[in-house]
PDB file of C-alpha atoms in Angstrom:
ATOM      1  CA  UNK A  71       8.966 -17.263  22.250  1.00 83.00           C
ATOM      2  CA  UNK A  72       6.817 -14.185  23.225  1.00 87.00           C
ATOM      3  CA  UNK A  73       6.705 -13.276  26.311  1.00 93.00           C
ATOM      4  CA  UNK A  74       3.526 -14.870  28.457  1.00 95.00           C
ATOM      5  CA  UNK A  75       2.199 -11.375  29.691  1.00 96.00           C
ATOM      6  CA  UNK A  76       2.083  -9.808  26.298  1.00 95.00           C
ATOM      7  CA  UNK A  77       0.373 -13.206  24.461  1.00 95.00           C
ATOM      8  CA  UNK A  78      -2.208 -12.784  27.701  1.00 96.00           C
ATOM      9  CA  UNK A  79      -2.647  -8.835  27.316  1.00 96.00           C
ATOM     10  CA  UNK A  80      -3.362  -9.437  23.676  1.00 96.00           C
ATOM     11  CA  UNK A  81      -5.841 -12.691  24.279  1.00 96.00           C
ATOM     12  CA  UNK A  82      -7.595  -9.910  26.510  1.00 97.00           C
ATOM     13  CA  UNK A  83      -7.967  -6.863  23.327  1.00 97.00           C
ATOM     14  CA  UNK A  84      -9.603  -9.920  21.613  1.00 97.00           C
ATOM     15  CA  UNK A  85     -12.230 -10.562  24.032  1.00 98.00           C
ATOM     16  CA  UNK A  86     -13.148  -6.604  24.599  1.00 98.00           C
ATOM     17  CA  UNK A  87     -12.801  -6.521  20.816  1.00 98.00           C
ATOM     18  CA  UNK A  88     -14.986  -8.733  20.467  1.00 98.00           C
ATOM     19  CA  UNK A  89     -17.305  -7.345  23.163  1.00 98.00           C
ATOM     20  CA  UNK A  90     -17.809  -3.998  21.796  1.00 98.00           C
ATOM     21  CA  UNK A  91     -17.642  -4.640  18.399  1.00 97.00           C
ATOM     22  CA  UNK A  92     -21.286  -3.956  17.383  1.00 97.00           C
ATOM     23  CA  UNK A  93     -21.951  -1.303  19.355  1.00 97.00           C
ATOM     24  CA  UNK A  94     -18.566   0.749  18.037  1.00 97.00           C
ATOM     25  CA  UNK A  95     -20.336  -0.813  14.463  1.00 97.00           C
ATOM     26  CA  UNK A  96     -23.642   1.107  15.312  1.00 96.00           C
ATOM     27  CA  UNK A  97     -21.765   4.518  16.629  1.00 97.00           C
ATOM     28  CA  UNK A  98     -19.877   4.556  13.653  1.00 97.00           C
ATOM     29  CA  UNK A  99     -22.769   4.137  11.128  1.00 97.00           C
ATOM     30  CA  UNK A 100     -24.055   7.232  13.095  1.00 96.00           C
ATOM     31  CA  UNK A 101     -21.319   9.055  12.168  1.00 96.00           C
ATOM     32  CA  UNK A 102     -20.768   8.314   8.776  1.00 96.00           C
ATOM     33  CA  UNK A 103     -24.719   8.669   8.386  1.00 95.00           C
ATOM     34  CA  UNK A 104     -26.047  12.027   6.403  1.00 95.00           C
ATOM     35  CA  UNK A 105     -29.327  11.796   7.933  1.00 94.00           C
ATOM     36  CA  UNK A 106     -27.975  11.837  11.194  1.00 94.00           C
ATOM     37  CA  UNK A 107     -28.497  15.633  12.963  1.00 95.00           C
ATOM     38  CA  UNK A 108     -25.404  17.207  14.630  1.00 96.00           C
ATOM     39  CA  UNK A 109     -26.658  16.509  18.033  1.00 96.00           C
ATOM     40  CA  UNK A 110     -26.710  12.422  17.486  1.00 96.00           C
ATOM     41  CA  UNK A 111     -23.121  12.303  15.851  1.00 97.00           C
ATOM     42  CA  UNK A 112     -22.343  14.596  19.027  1.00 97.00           C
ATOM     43  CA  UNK A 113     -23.635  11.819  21.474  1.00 97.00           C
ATOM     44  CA  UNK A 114     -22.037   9.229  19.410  1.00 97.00           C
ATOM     45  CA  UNK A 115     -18.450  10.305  19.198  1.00 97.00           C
ATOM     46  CA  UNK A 116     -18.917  11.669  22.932  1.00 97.00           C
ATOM     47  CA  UNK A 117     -19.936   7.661  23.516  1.00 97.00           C
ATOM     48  CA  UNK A 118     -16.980   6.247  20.945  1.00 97.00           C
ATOM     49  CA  UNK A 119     -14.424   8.627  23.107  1.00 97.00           C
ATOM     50  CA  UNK A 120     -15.741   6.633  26.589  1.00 97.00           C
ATOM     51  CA  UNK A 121     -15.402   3.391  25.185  1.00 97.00           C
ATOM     52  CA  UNK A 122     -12.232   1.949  26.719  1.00 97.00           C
ATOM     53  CA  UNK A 123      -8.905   1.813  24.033  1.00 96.00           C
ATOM     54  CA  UNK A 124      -8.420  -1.451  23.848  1.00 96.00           C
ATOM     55  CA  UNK A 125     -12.112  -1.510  22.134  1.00 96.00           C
ATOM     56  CA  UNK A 126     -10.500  -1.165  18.702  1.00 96.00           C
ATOM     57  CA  UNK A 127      -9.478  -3.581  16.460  1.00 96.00           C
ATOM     58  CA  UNK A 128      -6.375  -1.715  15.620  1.00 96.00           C
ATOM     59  CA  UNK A 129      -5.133  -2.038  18.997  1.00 96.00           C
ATOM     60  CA  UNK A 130      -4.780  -6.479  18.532  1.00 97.00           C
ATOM     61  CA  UNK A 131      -1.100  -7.712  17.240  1.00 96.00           C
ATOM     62  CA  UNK A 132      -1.064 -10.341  14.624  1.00 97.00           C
ATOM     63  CA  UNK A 133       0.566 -13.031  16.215  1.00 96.00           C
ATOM     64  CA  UNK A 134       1.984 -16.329  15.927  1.00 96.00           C
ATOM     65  CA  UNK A 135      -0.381 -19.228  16.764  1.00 93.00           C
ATOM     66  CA  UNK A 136       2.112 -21.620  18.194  1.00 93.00           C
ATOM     67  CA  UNK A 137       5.293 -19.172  20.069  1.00 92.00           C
ATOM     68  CA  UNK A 138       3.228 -16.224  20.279  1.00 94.00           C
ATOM     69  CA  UNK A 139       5.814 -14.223  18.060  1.00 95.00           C
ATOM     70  CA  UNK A 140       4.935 -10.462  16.418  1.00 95.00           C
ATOM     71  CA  UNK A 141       6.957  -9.897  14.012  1.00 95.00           C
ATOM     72  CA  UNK A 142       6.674 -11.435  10.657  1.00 95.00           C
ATOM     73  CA  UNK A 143       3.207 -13.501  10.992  1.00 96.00           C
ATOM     74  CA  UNK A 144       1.454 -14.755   7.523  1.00 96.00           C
ATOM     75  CA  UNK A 145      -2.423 -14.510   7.946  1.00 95.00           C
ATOM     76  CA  UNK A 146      -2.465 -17.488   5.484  1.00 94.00           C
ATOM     77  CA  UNK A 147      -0.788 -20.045   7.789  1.00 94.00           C
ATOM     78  CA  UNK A 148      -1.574 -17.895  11.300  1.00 95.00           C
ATOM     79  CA  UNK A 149       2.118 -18.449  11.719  1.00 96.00           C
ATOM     80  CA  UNK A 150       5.628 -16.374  11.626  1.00 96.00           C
ATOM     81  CA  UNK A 151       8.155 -16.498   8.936  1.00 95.00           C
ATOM     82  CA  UNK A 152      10.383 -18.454  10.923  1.00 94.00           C
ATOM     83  CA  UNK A 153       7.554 -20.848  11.993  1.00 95.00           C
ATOM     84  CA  UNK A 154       6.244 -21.356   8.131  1.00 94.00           C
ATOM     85  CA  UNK A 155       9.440 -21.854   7.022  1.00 93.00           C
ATOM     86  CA  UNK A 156      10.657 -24.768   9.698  1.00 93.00           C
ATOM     87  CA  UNK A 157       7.500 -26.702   9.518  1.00 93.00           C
ATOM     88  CA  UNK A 158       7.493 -26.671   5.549  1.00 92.00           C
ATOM     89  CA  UNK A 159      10.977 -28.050   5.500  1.00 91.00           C
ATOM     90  CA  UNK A 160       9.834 -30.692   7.718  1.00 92.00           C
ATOM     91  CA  UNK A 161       6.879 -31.087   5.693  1.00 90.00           C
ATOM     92  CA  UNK A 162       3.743 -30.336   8.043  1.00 93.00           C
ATOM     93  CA  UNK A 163       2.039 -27.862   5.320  1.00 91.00           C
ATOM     94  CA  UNK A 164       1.028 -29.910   2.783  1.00 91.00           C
ATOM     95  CA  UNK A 165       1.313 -28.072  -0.680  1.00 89.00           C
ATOM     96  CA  UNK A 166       3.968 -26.009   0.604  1.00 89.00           C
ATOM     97  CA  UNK A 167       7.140 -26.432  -1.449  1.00 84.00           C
ATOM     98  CA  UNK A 168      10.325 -25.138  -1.097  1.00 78.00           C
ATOM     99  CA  UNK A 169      10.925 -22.859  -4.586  1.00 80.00           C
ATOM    100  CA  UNK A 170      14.376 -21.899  -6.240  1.00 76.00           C
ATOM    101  CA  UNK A 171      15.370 -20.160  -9.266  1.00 77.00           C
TER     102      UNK A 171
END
C-alpha cells in the first residue's frame, strides 16, 4: 500500500492536469506553428514557463487503482503486477488465464 500523501499529491497533478490542459494545448500549437512570428512563440513559451510544474502530464504516476502502488501498473487492467496477478488466480478478470509452457 502507497503511502496516503503521495496517492493525494498525485489525485491533485490530475486535477491541475486537467485544468490547464487546453490552454498548454493552444501554447504549444503556437510554438510548433510556422506562421507564428518570433514575438508570439516568445509570449507563449514566456506563458508555458509561468504555468505551474505540476501542469504537465508527465509529471502524473501511473498508479494502481485499488493500493495506490507505482511500480509495475498495466494500463490494460489500471492495476499492478502483483494486483493482476492475485485477482486472476482468484478469478475476478474474466478471460484472464493463467498460461504455461
Amino acid at each position: 500500500m502507497a503511502k496516503k500523501s503521495k496517492i493525494a499529491r498525485n489525485e491533485k497533478r490530475k486535477a491541475t492536469v486537467e485544468r490547464y490542459a487546453a490552454r498548454r494545448a493552444e501554447l504549444k500549437e503556437i510554438l510548433r506553428s510556422p506562421s507564428a512570428t518570433e514575438a508570439e512563440r516568445l509570449a507563449a513559451q514566456r506563458e508555458l514557463r509561468r504555468q505551474p510544474r505540476d501542469a504537465s502530464a508527465t509529471r502524473v504516476r501511473n498508479r494502481d487503482s485499488v493500493d495506490g502502488r507505482p511500480r509495475g501498473h498495466l494500463r490494460r487492467f489500471g492495476l499492478s503486477r502483483v494486483r493482476v496477478r492475485r485477482q486472476a488466480h482468484a478469478g475476478f478478470l474474466p478471460g484472464v488465464t493463467k498460461s504455461s509452457w
